[in-house]
CSV table of C-alpha atoms and ligand atoms in Angstrom, one decimal:
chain,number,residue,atom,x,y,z
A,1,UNK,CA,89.7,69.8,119.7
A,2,UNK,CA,91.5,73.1,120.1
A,3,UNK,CA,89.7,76.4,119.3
A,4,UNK,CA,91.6,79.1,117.5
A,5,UNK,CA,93.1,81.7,119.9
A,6,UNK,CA,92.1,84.8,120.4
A,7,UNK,CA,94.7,87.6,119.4
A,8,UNK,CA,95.9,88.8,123.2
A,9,UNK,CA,93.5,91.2,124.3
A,10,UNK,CA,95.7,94.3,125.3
A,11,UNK,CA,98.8,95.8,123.6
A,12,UNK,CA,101.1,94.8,126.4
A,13,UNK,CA,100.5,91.0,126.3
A,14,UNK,CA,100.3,91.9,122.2
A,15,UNK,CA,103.8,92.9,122.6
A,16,UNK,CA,105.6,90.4,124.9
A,17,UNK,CA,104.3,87.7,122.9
A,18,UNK,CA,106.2,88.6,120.1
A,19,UNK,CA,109.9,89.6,122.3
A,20,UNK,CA,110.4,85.7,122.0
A,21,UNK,CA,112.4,85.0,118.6
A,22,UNK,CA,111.8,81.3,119.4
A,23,UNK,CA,107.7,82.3,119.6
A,24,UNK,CA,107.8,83.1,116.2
A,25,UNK,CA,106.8,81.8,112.6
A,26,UNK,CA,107.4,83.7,109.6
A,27,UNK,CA,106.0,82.0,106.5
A,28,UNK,CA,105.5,83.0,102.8
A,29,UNK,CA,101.7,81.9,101.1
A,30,UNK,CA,102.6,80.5,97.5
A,31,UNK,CA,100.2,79.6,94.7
A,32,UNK,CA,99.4,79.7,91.2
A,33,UNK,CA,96.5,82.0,90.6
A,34,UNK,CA,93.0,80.9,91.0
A,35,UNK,CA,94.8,77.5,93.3
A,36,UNK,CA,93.1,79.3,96.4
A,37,UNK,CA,95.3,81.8,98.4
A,38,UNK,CA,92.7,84.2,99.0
A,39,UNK,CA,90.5,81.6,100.5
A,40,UNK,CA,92.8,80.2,102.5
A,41,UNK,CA,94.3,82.8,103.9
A,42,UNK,CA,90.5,84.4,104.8
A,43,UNK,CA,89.3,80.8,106.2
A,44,UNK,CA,92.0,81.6,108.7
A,45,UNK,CA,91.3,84.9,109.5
A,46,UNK,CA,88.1,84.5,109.8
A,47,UNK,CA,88.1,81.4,112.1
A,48,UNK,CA,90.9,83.4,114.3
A,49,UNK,CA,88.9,86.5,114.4
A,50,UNK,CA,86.0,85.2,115.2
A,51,UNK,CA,87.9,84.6,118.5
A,52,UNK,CA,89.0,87.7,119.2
A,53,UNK,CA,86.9,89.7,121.7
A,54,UNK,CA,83.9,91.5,120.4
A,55,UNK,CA,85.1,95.1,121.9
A,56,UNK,CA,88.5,94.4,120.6
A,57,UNK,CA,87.9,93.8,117.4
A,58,UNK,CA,85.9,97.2,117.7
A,59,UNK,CA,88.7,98.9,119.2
A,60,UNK,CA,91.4,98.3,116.5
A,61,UNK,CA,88.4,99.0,113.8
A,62,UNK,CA,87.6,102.2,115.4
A,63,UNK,CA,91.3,103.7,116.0
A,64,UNK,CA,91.5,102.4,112.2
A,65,UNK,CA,88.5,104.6,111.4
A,66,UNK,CA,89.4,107.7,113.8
A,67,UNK,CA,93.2,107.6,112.8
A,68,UNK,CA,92.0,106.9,109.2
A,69,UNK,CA,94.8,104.5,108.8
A,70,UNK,CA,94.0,103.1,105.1
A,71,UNK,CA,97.0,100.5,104.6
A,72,UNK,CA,96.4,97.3,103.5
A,73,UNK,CA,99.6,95.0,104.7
A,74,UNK,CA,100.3,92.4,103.2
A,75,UNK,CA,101.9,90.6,106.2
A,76,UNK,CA,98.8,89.0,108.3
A,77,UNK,CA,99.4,87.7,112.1
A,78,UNK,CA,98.2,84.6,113.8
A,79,UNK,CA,98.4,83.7,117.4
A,80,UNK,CA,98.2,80.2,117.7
A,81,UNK,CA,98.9,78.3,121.1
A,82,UNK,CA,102.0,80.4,122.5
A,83,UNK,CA,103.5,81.2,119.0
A,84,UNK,CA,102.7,84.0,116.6
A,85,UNK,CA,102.4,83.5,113.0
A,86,UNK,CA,103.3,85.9,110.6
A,87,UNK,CA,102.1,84.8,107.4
A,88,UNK,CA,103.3,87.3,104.1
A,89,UNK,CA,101.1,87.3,100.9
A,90,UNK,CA,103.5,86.6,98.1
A,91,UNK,CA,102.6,88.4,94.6
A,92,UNK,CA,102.4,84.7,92.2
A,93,UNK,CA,103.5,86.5,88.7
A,94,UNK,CA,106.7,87.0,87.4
A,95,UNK,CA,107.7,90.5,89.0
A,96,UNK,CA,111.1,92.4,88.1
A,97,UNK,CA,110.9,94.8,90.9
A,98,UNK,CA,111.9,92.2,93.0
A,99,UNK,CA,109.2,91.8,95.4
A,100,UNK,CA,108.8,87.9,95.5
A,101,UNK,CA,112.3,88.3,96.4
A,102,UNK,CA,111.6,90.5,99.3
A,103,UNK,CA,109.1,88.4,100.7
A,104,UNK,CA,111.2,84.9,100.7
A,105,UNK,CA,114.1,88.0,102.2
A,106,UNK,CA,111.7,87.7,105.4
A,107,UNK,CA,110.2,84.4,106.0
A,108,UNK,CA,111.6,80.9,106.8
A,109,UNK,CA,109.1,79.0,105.7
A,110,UNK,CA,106.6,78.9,102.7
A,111,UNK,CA,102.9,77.3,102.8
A,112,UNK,CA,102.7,75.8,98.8
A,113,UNK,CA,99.3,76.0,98.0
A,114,UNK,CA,98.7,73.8,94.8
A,115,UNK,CA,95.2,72.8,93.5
A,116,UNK,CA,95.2,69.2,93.6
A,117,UNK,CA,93.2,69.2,90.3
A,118,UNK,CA,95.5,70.7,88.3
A,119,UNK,CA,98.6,70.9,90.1
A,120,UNK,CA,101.4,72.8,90.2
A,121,UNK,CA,101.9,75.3,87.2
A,122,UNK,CA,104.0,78.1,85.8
A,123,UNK,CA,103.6,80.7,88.8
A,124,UNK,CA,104.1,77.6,91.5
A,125,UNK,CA,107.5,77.0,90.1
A,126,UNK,CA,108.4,80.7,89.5
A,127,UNK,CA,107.8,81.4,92.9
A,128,UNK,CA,108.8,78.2,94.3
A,129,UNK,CA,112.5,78.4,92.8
A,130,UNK,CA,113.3,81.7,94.3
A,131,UNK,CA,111.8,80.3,97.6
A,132,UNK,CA,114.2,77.0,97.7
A,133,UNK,CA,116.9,79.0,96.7
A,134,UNK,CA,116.6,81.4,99.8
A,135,UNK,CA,116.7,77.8,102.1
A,136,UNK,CA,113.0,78.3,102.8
A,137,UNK,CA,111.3,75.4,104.4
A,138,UNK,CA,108.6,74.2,102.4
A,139,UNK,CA,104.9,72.9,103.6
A,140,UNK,CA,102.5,71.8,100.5
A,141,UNK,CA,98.7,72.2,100.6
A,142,UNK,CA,96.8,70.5,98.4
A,143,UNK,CA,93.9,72.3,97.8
A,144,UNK,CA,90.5,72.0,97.3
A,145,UNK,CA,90.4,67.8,98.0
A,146,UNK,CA,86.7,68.7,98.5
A,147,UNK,CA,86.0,68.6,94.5
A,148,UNK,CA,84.8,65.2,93.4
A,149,UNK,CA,87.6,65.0,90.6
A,150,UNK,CA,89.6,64.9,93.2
A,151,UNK,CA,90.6,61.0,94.6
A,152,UNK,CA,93.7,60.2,96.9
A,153,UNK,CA,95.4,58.7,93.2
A,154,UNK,CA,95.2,62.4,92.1
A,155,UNK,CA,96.9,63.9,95.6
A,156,UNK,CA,99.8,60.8,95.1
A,157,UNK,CA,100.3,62.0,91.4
A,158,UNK,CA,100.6,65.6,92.1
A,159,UNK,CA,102.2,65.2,94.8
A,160,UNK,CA,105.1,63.1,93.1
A,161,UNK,CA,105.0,66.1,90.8
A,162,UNK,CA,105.9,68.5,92.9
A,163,UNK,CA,108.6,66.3,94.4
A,164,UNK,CA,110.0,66.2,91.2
A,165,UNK,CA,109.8,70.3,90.7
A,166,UNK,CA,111.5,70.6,93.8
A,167,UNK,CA,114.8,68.2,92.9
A,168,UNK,CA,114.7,69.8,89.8
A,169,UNK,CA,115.0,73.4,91.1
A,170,UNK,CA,117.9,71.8,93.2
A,171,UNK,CA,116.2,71.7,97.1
A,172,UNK,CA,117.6,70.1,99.4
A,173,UNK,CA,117.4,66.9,101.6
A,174,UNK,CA,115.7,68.7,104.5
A,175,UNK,CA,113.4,70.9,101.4
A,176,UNK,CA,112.6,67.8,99.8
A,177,UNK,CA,111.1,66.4,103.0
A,178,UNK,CA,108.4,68.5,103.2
A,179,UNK,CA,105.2,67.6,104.7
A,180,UNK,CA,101.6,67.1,103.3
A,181,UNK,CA,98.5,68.7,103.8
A,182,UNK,CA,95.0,67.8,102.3
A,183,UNK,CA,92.4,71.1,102.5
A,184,UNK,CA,89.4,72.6,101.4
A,185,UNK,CA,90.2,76.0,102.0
A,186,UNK,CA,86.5,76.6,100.6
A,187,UNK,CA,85.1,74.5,103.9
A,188,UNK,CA,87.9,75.6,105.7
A,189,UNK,CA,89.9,72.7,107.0
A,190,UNK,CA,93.2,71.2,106.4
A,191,UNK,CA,94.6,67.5,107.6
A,192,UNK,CA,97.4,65.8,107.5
A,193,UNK,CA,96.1,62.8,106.4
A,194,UNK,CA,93.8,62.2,103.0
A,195,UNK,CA,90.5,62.9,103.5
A,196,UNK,CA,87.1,64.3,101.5
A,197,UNK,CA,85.4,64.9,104.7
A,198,UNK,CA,87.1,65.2,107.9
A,199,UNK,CA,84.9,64.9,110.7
A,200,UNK,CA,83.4,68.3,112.4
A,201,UNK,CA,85.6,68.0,115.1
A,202,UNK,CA,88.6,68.6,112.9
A,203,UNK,CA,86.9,71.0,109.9
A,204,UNK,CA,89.1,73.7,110.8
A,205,UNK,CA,92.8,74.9,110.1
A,206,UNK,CA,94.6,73.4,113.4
A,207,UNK,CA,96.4,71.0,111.5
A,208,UNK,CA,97.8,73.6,108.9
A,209,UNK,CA,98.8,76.0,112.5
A,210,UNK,CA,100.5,73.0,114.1
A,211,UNK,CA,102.4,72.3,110.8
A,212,UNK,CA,103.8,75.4,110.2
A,213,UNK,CA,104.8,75.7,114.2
A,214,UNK,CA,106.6,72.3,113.8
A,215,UNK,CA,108.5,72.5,110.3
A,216,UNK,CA,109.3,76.1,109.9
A,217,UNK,CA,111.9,77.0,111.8
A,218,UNK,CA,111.6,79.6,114.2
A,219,UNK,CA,113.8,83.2,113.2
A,220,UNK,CA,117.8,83.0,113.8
A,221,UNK,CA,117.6,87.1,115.2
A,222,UNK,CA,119.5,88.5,118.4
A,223,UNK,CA,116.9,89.8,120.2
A,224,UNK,CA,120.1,91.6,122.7
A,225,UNK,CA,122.0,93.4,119.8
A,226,UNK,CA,120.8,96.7,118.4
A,227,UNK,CA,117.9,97.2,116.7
A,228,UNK,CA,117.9,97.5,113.1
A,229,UNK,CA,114.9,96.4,110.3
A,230,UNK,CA,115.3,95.8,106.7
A,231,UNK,CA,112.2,97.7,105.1
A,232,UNK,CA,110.8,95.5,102.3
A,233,UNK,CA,107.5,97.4,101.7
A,234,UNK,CA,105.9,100.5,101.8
A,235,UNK,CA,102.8,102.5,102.4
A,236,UNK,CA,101.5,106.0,102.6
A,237,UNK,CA,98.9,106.8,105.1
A,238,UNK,CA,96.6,110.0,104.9
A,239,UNK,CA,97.8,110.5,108.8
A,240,UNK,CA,100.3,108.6,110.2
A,241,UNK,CA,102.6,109.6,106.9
A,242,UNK,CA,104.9,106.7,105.5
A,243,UNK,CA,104.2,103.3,107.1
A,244,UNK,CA,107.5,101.0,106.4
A,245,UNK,CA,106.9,97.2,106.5
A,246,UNK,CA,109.8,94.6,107.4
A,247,UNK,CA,111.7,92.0,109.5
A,248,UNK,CA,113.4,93.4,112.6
A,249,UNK,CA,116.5,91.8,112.7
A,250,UNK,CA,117.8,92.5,115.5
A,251,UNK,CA,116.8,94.0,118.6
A,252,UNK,CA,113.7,95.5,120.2
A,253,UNK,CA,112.0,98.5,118.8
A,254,UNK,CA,109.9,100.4,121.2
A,255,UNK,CA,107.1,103.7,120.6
A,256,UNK,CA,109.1,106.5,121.0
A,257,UNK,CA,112.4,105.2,120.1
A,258,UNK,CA,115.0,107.6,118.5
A,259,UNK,CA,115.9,105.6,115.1
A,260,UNK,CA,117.1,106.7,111.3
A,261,UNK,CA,116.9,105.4,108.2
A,262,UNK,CA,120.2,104.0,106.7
A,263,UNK,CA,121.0,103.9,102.9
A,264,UNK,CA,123.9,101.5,101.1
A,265,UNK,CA,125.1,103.7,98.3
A,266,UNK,CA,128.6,102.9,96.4
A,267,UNK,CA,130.3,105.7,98.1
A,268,UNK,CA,129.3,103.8,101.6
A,269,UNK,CA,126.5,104.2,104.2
A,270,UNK,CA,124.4,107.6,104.4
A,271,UNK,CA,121.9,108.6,106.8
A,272,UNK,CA,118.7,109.5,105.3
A,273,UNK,CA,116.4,110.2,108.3
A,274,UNK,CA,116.1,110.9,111.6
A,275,UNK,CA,113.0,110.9,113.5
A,276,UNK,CA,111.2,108.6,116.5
A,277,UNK,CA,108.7,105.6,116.4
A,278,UNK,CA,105.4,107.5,116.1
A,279,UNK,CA,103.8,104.2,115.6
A,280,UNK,CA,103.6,100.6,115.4
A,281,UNK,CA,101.3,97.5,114.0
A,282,UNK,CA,100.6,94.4,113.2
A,283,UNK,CA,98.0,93.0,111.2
A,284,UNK,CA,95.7,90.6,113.2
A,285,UNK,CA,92.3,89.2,111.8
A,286,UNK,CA,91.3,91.9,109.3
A,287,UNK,CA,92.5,94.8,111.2
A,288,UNK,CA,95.7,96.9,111.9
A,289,UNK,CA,96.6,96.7,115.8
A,290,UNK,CA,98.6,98.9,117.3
A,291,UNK,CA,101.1,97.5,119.6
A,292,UNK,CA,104.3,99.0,121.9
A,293,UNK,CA,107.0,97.2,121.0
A,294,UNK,CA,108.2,94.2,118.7
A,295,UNK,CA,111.4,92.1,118.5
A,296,UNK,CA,113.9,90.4,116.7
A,297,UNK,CA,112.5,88.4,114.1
A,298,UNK,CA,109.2,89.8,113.7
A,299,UNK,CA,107.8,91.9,111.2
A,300,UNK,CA,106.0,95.1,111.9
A,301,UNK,CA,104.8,97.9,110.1
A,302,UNK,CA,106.6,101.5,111.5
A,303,UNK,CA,105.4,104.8,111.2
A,304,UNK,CA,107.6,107.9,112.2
A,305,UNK,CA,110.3,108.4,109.4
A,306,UNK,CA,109.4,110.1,106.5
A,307,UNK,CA,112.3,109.1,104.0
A,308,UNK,CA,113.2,105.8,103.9
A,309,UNK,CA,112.1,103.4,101.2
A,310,UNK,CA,112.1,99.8,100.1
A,311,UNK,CA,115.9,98.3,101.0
A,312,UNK,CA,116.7,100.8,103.4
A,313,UNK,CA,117.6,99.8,107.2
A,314,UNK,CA,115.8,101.5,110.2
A,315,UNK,CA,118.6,101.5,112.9
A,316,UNK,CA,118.6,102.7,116.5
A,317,UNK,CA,120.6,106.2,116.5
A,318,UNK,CA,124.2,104.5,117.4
A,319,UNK,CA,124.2,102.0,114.4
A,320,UNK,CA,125.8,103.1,111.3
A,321,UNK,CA,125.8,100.2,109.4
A,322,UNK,CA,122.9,99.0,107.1
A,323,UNK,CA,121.4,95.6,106.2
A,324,UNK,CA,122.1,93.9,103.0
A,325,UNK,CA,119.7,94.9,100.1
A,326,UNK,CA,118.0,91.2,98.7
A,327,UNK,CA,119.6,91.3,95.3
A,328,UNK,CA,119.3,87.7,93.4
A,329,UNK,CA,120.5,86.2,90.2
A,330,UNK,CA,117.4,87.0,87.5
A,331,UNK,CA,115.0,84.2,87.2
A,332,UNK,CA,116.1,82.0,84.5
A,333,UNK,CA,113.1,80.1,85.3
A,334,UNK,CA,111.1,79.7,82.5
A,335,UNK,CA,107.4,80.7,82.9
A,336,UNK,CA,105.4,78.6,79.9
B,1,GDP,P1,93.8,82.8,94.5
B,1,GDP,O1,93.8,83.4,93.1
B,1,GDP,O2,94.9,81.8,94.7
B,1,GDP,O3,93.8,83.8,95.6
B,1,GDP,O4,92.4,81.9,94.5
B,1,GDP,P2,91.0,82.2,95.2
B,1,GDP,O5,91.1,82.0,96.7
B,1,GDP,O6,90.5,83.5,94.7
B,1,GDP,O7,90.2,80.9,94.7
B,1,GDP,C1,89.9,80.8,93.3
B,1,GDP,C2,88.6,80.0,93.1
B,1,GDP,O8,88.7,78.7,93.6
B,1,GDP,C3,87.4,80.7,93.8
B,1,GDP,O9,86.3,80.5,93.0
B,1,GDP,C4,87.3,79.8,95.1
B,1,GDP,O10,86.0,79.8,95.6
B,1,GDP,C5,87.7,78.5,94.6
B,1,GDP,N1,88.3,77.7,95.7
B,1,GDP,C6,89.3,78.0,96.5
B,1,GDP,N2,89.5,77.1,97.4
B,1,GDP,C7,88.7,76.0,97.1
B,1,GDP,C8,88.5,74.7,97.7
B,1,GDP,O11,89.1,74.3,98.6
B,1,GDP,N3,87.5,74.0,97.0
B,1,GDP,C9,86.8,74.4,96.0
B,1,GDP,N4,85.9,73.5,95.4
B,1,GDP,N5,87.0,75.6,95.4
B,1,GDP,C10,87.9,76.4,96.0
């Protein structure tokens, strides 16, 4: 039986831990409304924060209450064992601002949350394309095993359904292989095997932790090359000004650091910013925790430039060139 790790207890070991591309896990959370993201997602926060050290936990809520910092990221990590897991909330309707596209833009992996009830349904498969077609490595959940409607005959049956959602939204050998996970995110446990009631030795989300470690690869980033980071969301913070959300792909980004803020317009690349790295976060538990550094392959939250926006790059001062925007063909998907 392994407990859930604690989040590291000071900034430094926060920020090593993440300097290892090979350390990380970045995964989207995909579901259908009501299928149970929000549980799942709080089962494991709160059976990882429960871990973390009374006075740290009152440290990062504290400089969140003195520094008023009022962002709500959507990108949540988990230390588990020696990796970190960097899970990102994806929005489950049909958006046309892009921003289920963004999210798969980030991750390499996708948790499927289905509801083994009802199985998978419009938003599943709206998300789920976009997902495949970014090579995402799939992991399905089905949730909430612990109603009585719900036998093993019901998991086979959706589960066969979902294979068959996934060769018709053309995924691949290695996608279609995806492993299975039974859960009650309401009693918070997953297992790899079928089960109603999993002993209390293994009512927890281990299981889910060691999956996503094992079948989602780790980030391809140079963690030697320059830094640059593709900003895929955005906040505004009373104090700390603009906070920019993204993947650093490359690089290491230290506080302090001289960066800008890089634009792709038709005429070429333009500098939009200039400034230095005021600040930066991660999410951990329930609460924003400041750390020094981050590398390749992670994804951070930034404070210190005031202009860039959502498909701008944040470059160290000698790199000129910016990432790629996430453009993708419009979903023709249909959603009934
Ligand atoms: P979301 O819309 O996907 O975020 O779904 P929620 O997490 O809000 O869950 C929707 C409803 O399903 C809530 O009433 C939950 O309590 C319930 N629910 C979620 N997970 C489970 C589960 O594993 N078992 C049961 N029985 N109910 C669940």
């Amino acid at each position: 039986y392994r407990a859930f790790s604690a989040a590291p207890a000071t900034a430094a070991v926060e920020a090593s831990s993440t300097l290892n591309p090979g350390r990380l896990r970045n995964v989207a959370v995909i579901a259908h409304v009501d299928h149970g993201k929000t549980t799942l997602m709080d089962r494991l926060l709160r059976q990882c924060g429960a871990d973390i050290p009374h006075e740290r936990a009152m440290d990062s809520i504290s400089l969140e209450r003195e520094r008023g910092i009022t962002i709500a990221s959507k990108v949540t990590s988990v230390s588990w064992n020696e990796n970190e897991l960097n899970m990102v909330d994806t929005p489950g309707h049909a958006d046309f601002g892009g921003e289920v596209e963004r999210v798969v833009g980030m991750v390499e992996g996708a948790v499927l949350v289905v509801d083994a009830g009802e199985g998978p349904l419009a938003q599943t498969k709206f998300v789920l394309a976009k997902a495949l077609k970014y090579g995402l490595r799939p992991l399905l959940l089905l949730n909430k095993v612990d109603r009585p409607s719900v036998s093993e005959e019901r998991c086979n049956e959706v589960e066969s359904l979902v294979f068959d959602l996934f060769a018709n939204l053309g995924a691949t050998e290695e996608q279609l292989d995806f492993p299975v996970l039974y859960a009650s995110a309401k009693e918070g446990w997953a297992s790899t095997t079928f089960t109603k009631d999993p002993p209390a030795e293994a009512k927890n989300m281990s299981q889910l932790l060691d999956a996503i470690v094992t079948h989602v690869p780790p980030p391809k980033a140079n963690i030697d090359a320059p830094f640059q980071m593709l900003v895929s969301m955005m906040e505004r913070d009373f104090y700390l000004g603009r906070i920019l959300t993204g993947r650093i792909h490359s690089g290491i980004v230290r506080i302090g650091d001289k960066v800008h803020g890089l634009s792709n317009k038709d005429s070429g690349v333009v500098k939009i910013d200039d400034g230095k790295v005021v600040k930066l976060m991660k999410k951990k538990g329930t609460s924003m925790v400041p750390i020094d550094c981050a590398g390749a392959g992670d994804i951070i939250s930034m404070a210190g430039l005031a202009s860039p926006i959502i498909g701008n790059t944040v470059a160290t001062a000698e790199i000129m060139s910016a990432l790629p925007t996430i453009v993708l063909d419009p979903p023709t998907i249909s959603m009934t």
